[in-house]
Coordinates of C-alpha atoms in Angstrom, one line a residue:
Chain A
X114 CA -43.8 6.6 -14.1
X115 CA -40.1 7.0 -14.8
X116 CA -39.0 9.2 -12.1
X117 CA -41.0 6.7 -9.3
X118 CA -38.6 4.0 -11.2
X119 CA -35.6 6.6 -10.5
X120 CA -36.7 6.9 -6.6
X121 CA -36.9 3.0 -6.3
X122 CA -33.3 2.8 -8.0
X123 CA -32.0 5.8 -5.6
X124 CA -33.3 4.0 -2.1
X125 CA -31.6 0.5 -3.0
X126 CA -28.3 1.9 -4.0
X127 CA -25.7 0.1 -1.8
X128 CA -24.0 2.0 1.0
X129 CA -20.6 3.5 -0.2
X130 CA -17.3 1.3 0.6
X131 CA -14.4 3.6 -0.1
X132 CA -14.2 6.6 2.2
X133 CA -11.9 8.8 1.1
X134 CA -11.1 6.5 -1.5
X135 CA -11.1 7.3 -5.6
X136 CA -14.5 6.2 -7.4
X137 CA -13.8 3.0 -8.7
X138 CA -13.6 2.0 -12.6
X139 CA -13.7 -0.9 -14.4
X140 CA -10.8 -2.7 -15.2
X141 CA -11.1 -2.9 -18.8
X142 CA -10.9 1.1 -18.8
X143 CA -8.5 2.8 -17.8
X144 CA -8.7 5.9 -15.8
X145 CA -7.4 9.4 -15.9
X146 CA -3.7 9.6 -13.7
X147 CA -4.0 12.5 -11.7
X148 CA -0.6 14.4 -12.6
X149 CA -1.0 17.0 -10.0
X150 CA 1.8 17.5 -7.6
X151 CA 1.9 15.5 -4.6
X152 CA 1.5 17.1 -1.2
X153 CA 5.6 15.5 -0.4
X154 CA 6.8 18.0 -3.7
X155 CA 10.3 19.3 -2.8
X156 CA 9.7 22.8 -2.3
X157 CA 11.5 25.8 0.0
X158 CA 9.0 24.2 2.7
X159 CA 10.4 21.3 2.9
X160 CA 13.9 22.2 2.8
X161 CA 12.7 24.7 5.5
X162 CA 12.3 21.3 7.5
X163 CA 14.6 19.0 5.5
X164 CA 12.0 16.4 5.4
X165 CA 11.8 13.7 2.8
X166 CA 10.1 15.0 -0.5
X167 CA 9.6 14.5 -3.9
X168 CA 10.5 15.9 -7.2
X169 CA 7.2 16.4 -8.8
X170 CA 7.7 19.3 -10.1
X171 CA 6.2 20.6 -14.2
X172 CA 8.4 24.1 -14.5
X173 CA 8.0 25.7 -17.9
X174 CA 10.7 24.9 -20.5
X175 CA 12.8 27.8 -22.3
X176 CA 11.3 28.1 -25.7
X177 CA 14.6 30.7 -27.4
X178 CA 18.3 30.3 -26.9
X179 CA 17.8 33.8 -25.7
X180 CA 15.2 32.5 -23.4
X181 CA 17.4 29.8 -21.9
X182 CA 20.3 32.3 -21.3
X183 CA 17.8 34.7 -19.5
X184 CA 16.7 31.3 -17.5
X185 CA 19.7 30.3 -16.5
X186 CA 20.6 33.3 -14.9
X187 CA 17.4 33.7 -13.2
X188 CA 17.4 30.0 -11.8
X189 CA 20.8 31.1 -9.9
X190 CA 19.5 34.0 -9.0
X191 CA 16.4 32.6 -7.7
X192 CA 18.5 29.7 -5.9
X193 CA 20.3 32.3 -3.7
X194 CA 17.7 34.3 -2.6
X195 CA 16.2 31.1 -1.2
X196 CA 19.5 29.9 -0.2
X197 CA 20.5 33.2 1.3
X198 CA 17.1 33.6 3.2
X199 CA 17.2 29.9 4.6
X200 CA 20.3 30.7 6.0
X201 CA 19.1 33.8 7.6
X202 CA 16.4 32.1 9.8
X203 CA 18.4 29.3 10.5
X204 CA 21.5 31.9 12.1
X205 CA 18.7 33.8 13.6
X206 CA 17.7 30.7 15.7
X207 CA 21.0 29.9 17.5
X208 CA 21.7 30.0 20.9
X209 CA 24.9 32.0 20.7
X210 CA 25.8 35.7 20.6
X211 CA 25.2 37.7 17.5
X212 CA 29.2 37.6 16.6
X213 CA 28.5 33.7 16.1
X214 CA 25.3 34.0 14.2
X215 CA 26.9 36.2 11.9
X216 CA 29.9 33.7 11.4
X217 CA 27.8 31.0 10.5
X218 CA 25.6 33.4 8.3
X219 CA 28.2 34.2 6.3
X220 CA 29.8 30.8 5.8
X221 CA 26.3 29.8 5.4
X222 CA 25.9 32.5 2.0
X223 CA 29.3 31.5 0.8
X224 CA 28.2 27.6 1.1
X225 CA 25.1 28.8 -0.9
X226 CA 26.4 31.1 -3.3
X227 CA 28.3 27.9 -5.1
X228 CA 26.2 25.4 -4.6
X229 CA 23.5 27.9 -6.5
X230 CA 26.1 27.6 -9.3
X231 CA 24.8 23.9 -9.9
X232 CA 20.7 25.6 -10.4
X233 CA 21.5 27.0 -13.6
X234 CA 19.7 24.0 -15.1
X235 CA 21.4 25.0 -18.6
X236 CA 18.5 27.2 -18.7
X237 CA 16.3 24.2 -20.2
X238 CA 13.1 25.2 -17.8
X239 CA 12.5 26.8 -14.6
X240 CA 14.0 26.2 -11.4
X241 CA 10.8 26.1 -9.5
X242 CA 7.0 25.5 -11.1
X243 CA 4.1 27.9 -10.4
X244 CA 3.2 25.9 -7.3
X245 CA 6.4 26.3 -5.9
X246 CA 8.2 23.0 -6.5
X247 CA 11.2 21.8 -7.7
X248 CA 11.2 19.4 -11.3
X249 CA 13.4 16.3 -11.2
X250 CA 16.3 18.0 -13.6
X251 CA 16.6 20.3 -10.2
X252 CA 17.6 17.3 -8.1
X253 CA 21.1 18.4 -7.9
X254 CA 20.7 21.9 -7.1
X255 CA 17.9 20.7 -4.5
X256 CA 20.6 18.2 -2.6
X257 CA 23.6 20.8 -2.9
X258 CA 21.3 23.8 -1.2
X259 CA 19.9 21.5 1.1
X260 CA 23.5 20.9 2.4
X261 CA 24.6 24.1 2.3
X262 CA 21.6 25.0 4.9
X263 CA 21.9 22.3 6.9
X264 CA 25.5 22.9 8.0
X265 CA 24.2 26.2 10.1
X266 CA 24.8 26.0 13.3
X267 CA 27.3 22.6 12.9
X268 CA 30.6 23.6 15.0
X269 CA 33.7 23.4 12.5
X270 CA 36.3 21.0 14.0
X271 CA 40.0 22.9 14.3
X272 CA 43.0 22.1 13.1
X273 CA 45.2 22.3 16.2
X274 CA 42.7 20.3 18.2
X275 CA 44.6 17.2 16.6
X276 CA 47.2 16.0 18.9
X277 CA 51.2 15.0 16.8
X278 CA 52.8 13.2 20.3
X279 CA 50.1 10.6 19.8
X280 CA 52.2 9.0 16.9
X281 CA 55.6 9.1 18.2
X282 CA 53.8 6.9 21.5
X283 CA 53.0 4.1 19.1
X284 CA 56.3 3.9 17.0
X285 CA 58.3 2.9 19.8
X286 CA 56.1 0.7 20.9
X287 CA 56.5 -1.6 17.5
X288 CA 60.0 -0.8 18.5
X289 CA 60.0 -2.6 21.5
X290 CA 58.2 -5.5 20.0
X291 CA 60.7 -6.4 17.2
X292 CA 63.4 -6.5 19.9
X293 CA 62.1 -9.3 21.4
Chain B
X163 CA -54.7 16.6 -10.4
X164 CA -54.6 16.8 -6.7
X165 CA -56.8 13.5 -6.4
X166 CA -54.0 12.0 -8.8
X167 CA -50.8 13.5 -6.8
X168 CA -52.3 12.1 -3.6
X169 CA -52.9 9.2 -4.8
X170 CA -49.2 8.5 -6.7
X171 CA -47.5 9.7 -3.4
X172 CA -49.6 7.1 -1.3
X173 CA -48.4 4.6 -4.1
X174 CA -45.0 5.6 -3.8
X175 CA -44.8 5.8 0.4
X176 CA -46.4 2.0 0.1
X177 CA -43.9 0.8 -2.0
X178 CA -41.0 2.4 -0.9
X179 CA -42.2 0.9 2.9
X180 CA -42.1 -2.2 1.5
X181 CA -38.8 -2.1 -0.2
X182 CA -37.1 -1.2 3.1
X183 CA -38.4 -3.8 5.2
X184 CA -36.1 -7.1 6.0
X185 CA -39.0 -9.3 5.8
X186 CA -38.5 -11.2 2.4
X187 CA -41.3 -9.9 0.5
X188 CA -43.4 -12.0 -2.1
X189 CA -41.5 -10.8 -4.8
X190 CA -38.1 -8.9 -4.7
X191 CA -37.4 -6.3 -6.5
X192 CA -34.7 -7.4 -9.3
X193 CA -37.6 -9.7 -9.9
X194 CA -40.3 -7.0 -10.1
X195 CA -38.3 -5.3 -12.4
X196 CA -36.7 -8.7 -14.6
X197 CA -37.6 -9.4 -18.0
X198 CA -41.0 -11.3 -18.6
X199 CA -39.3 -14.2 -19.8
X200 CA -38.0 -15.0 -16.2
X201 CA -39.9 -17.5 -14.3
X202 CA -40.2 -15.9 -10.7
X203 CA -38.4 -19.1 -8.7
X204 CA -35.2 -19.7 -8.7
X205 CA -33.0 -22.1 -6.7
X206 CA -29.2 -23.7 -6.5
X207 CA -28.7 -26.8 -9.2
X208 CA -27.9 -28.9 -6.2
X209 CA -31.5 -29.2 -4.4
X210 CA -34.6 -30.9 -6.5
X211 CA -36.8 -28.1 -5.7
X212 CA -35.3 -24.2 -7.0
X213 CA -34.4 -21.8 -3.8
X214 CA -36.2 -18.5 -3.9
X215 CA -33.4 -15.6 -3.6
X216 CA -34.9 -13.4 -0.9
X217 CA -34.4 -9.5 -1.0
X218 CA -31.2 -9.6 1.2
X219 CA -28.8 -10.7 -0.8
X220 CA -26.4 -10.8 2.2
X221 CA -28.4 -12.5 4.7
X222 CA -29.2 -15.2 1.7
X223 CA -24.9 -15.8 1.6
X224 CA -24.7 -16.3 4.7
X225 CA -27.1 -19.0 4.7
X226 CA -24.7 -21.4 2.6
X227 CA -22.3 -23.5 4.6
X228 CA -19.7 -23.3 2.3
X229 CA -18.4 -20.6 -0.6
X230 CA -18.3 -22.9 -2.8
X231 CA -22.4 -23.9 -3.0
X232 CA -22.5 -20.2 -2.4
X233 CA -21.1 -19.1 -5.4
X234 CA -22.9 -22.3 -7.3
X235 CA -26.2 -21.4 -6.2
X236 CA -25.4 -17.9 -7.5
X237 CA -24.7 -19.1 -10.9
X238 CA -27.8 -21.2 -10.8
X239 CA -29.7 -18.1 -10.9
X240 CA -28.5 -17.1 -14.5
X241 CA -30.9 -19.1 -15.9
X242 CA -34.0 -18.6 -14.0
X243 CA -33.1 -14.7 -12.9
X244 CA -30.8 -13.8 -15.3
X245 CA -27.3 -12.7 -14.7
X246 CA -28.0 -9.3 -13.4
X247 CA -29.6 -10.8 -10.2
X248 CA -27.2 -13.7 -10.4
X249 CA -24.0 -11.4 -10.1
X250 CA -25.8 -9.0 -7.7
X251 CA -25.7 -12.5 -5.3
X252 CA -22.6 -13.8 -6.4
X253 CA -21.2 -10.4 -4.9
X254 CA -22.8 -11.0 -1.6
X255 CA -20.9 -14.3 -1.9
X256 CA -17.6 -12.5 -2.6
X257 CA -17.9 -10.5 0.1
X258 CA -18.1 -13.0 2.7
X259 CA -14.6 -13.4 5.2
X260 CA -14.1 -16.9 4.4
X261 CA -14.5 -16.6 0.5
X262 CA -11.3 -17.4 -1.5
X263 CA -12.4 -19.1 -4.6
X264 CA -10.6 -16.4 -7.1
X265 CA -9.9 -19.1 -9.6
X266 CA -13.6 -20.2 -9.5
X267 CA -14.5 -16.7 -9.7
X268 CA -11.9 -16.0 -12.8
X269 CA -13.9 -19.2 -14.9
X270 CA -17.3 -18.3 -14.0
X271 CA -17.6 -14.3 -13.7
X272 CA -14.5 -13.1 -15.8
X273 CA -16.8 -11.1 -17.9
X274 CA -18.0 -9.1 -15.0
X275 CA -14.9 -8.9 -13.4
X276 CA -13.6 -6.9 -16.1
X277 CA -16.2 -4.4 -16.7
X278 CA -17.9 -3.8 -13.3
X279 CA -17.2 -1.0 -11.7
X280 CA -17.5 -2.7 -8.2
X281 CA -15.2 -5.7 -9.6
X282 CA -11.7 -4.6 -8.7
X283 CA -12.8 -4.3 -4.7
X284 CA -14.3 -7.5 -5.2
X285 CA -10.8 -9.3 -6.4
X286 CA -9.0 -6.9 -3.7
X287 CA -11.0 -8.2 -1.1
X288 CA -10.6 -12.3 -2.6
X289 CA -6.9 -11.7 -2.7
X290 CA -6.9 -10.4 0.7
X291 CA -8.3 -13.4 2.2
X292 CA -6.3 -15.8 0.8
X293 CA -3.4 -14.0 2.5
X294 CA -2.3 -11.3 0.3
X295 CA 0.0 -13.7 -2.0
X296 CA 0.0 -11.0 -4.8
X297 CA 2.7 -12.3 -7.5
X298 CA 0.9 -15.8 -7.5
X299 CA -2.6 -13.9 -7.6
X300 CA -2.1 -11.6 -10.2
X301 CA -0.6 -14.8 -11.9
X302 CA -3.9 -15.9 -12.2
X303 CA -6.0 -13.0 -13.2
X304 CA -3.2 -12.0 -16.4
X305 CA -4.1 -15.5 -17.6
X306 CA -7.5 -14.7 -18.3
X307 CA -6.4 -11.2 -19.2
X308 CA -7.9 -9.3 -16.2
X309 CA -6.1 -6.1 -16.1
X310 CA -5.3 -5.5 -12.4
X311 CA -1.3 -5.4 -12.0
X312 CA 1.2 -5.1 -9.9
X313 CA 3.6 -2.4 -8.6
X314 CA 6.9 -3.6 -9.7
X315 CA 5.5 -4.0 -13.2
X316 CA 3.9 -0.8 -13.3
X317 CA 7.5 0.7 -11.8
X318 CA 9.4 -0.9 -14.6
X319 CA 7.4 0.9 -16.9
X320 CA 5.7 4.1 -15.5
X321 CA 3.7 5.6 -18.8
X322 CA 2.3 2.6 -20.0
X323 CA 0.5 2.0 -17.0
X324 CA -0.7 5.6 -15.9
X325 CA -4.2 5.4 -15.0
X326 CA -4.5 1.5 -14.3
X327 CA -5.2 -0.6 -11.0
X328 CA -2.7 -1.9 -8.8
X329 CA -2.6 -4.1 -6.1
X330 CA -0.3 -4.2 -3.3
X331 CA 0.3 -4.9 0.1
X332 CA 2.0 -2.2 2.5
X333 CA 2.5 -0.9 5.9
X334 CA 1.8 2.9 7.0
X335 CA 4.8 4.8 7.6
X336 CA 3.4 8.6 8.0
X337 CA 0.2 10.4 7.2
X338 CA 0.6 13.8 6.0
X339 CA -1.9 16.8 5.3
X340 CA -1.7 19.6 3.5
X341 CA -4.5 22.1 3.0
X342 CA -7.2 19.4 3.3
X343 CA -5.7 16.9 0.6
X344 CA -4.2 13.9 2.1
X345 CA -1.2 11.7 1.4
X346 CA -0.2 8.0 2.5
X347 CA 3.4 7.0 3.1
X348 CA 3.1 3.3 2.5
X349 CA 6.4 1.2 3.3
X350 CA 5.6 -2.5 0.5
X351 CA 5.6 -5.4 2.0
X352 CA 5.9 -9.2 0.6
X353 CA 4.8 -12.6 1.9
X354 CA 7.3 -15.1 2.9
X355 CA 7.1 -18.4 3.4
X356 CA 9.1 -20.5 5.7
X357 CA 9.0 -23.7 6.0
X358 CA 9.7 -26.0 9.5
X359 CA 9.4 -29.5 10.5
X360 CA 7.1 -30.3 13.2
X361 CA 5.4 -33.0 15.0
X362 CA 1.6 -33.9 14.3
X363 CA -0.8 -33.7 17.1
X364 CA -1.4 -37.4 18.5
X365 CA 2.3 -38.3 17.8
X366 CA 3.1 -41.7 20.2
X367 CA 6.2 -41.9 21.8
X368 CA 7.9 -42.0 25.4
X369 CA 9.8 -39.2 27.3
X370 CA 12.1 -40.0 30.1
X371 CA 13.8 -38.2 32.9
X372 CA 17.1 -37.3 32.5
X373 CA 19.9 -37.5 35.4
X374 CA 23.7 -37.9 35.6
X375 CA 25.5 -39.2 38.7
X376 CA 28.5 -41.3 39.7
X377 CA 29.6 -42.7 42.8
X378 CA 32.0 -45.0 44.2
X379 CA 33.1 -46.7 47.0
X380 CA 36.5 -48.2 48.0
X381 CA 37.2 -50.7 51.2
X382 CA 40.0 -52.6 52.2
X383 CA 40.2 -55.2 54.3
X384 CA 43.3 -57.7 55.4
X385 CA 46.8 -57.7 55.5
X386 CA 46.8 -58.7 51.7
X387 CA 45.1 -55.5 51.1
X388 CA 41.5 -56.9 49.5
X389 CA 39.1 -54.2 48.2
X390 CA 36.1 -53.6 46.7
X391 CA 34.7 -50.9 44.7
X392 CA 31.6 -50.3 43.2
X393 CA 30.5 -47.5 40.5
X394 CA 27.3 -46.3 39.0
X395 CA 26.4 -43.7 36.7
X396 CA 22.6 -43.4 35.4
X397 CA 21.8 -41.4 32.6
X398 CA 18.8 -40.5 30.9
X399 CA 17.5 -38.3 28.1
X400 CA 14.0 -37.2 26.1
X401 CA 13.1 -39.0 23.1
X402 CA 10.3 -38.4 21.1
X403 CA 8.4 -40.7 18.4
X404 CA 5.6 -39.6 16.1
X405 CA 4.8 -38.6 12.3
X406 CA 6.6 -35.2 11.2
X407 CA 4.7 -33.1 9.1
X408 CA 6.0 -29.5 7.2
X409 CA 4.3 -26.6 8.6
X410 CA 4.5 -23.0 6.5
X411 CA 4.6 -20.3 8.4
X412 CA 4.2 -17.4 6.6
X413 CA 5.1 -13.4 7.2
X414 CA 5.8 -10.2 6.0
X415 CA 8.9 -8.4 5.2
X416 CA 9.6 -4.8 4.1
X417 CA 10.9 -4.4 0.2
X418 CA 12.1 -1.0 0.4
X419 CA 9.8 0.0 -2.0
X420 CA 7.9 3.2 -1.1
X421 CA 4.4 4.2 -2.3
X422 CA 3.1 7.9 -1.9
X423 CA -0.6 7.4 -1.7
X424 CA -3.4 10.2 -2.3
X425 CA -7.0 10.2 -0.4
X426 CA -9.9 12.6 -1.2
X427 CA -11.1 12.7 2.7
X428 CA -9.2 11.4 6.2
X429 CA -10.0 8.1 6.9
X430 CA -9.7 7.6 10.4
X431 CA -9.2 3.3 10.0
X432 CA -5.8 4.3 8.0
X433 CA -3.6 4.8 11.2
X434 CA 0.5 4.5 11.2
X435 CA 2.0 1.7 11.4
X436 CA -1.1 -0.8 10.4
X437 CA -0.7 -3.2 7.3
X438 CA -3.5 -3.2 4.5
X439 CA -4.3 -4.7 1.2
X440 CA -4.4 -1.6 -0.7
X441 CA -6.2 -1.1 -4.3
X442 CA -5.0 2.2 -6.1
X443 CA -5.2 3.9 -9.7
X444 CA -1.5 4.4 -10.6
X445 CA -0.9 8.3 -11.6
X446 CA 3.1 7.9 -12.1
X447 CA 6.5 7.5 -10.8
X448 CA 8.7 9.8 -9.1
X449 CA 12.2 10.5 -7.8
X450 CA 13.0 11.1 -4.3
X451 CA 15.5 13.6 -2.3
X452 CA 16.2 10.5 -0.7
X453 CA 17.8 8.9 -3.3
X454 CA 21.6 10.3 -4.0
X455 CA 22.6 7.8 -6.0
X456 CA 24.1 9.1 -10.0
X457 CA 22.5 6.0 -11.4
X458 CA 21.4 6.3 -14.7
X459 CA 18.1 4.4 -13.3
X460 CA 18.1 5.6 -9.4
X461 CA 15.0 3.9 -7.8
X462 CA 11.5 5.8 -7.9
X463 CA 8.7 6.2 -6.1
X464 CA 5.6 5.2 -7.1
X465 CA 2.7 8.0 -6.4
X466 CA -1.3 6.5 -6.4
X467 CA -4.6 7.4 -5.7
X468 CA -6.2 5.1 -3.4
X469 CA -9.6 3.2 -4.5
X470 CA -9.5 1.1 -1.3
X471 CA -8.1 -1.3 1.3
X472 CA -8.7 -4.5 3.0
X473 CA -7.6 -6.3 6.1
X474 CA -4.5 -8.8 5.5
X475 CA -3.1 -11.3 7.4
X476 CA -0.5 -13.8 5.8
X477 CA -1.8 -16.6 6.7
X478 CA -5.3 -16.1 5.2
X479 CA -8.6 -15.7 6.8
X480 CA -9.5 -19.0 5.2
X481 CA -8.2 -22.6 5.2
X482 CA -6.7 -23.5 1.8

């Protein structure tokens, strides 16, 4: 009676240990690596929320020399929209007048606008892969959009706010000092 | 054929009654089902007369004083239950807190310990008792070429060790969720050892009060101007006489190593901030946004599954 066999095997199975945990293997096989993207990829969410992230990204690679022209141009392209919209929410959500959010909008798109020079990736692959994430050759263009975005809103320190009379004030103190 | 279904399905309620039950029953079922050659008793090599394994193999563990005649009276049963039932005890023996015989394990069991599927837990769970020491351990198992590794070596060399089992120990840093799949952010940690002199209980010696003072006194009598002083000072401090002995103390402290960690379901035991034994299926290195540096070789981050974890603590749970 085979399958009364199979019922007896069933009940004395022991409880499972790992919740939530990968079934285990044995050690002298190996097991299949699990290459999708993490949940942390670097992605416009997370430099919505400038969080930490990583570059786990599989973009497709330009095949042509015409195709890595025509990739390169979208991958700049494609870096200032995303630049350009980033910059829009972040404007939208300060506390000052609209004459102020549309200061920092602008110098927000002109801070975006070169650092989306650095996306071109030579055209070699994508920018972004078809989940959305950015590859580890668009680490660069990641970090330079990043702080582009995240000077929004960051008051710019003016010149004239330096004092000159505050030198002058310690010259003639060393003055007074070598007399002696 | 009814007659006959009734009767199997009485057959099978009887037997599967008597399988559940915690009373040990005449004859257990690894030996219902062992090979005729078996003899049915079966014992440890130290006692004259051979000990009958009962059903539990759990309950029979903890019936051994110590892990070592525990894991001898599971190798005892090779060779009257054959090593099937032997290993399915010796795991009940691994499993126990206070069991930390990897080496012992390594000589006897290195066969199973390489091709079991329930084998890496097991060494997870003996490393973790013997304080989560895992350069020296994994010492140990690459001698007898068990292939369970460690995260700098698999860092050093990311494709060739895609897909195998590492073991390391790590605090949580964050938790994150993201349309049901979930994601450890494990901070590595490494056992120290420091060493300090102290003194051994029932140490002799004496211990005395310290004080300071000083006084004097001056008088003068006659014409000649006679005098007299006096002066005393007492002082006193704590001495202490006995045999030193060298106590380790030992800790953990962060490497700066971080591990991105996947889980099929939440686990509500993995909370931030507490410090695990971990046991995961390495799936690849990766660079971080937090990493500026232009270095040719910037340092990664190391992305797992997780296969399980185990309390830690760096002194051990048992007395080596």
């Amino acid at each position: 009676m085979p399958w009364l066999l199979f019922l007896v095997v069933v009940l004395n199975q022991a409880p499972p240990r790992y919740l939530g945990g990968v079934e285990p293997q044995p050690l002298d096989k190996p097991g299949v690596a699990d290459d999708s993207p993490s949940v942390h990829s670097c992605s416009l969410e997370t430099l919505r929320s400038s969080v930490q992230c990583l570059f786990d990204g599989r973009p497709a690679a330009a095949v042509s020399e015409a195709d890595r022209t025509r990739q390169a141009r979208d991958n700049v392209s494609l870096a200032l929209s995303l630049g350009e919209g980033l910059c829009r929410e972040r404007a939208s959500k300060l506390s000052g007048g609209e004459a102020e959010q549309a200061e920092h909008l602008r110098s927000c798109v002109v801070r975006t606008r070169e650092a989306s020079k650095s996306c071109a990736l030579e055209g070699l692959e994508a920018l972004l892969d078809a989940s959305g994430s950015f590859s580890p050759k668009g680490k660069r263009c990641y970090h330079e959009l990043a702080a582009s975005i995240q000077l929004v809103g960051v008051p710019r320190v003016r010149p004239e706010a330096v004092r000159p009379e505050a030198v002058p004030a310690q010259h003639s103190h060393q003055n007074e000092v070598h007399a002696l | 054929m009814r007659r006959v279904s009734a009767v199997l399905g009485l057959g099978m309620l009887c037997f599967t009654v008597a399988c559940a039950t915690q009373e040990a029953s005449k004859m257990p079922v690894t030996q219902a089902f062992a090979s005729a050659a078996a003899p049915p008793e079966a014992g440890p090599a130290e006692t004259s007369k051979p000990r009958k394994p009962p059903v539990n193999p759990e309950k029979w563990a903890r019936s051994h004083r110590r892990p070592i005649e525990c894991e001898a009276s599971a190798r005892s049963l090779i060779s009257t239950s054959g090593r099937e039932t032997a290993w399915t005890y010796f795991k009940a023996c691994a499993d126990r807190s206070d069991f930390g015989l990897l080496e012992v394990a390594l000589d006897n069991w290195a066969e199973e310990l390489k091709t079991r599927a329930e084998a890496p837990g097991l060494l997870a769970q003996i490393i973790a008792n013997r304080g989560g020491a895992i350069s020296t351990d994994i010492q140990l198992l690459q001698k007898r070429r068990v292939p369970l590794f460690e995260l700098s070596a698999a860092l050093a060399q990311p494709e060739a060790f895609k897909g195998r089992y590492l073991l390391f120990v790590g605090r949580i840093g964050k938790i994150k969720s993201v349309k049901g799949r979930q994601e450890l952010v494990v901070q590595e940690v490494s056992r120290t050892a420091e060493e300090a002199s102290v003194f051994a209980s029932g140490s002799y010696g004496s211990k005395s009060g310290s004080s300071g003072s000083a006084s004097g006194s001056y008088t003068t009598s006659g014409a000649l101007g006679s005098g007299s002083g006096s002066a005393s000072y007492q002082s006193g401090g704590s001495s202490q006489y006995g045999a030193l002995e060298t106590r380790t103390n030992f800790d953990f402290e962060e490497t700066g190593q971080q591990i991105f960690a996947r889980m099929n379901a939440a686990d509500p035991f993995l909370s931030i901030d507490r410090r695990f034994l971990f046991l995961v299926r390495f799936d690849g290195a990766r660079a971080s946004d937090d990493d500026d540096s232009e270095e040719e070789q910037p340092r990664k981050v190391a992305l797992v599954s997780l296969v399980s974890y185990h309390d830690v603590s760096a002194g051990g749970t048992i007395n080596q």
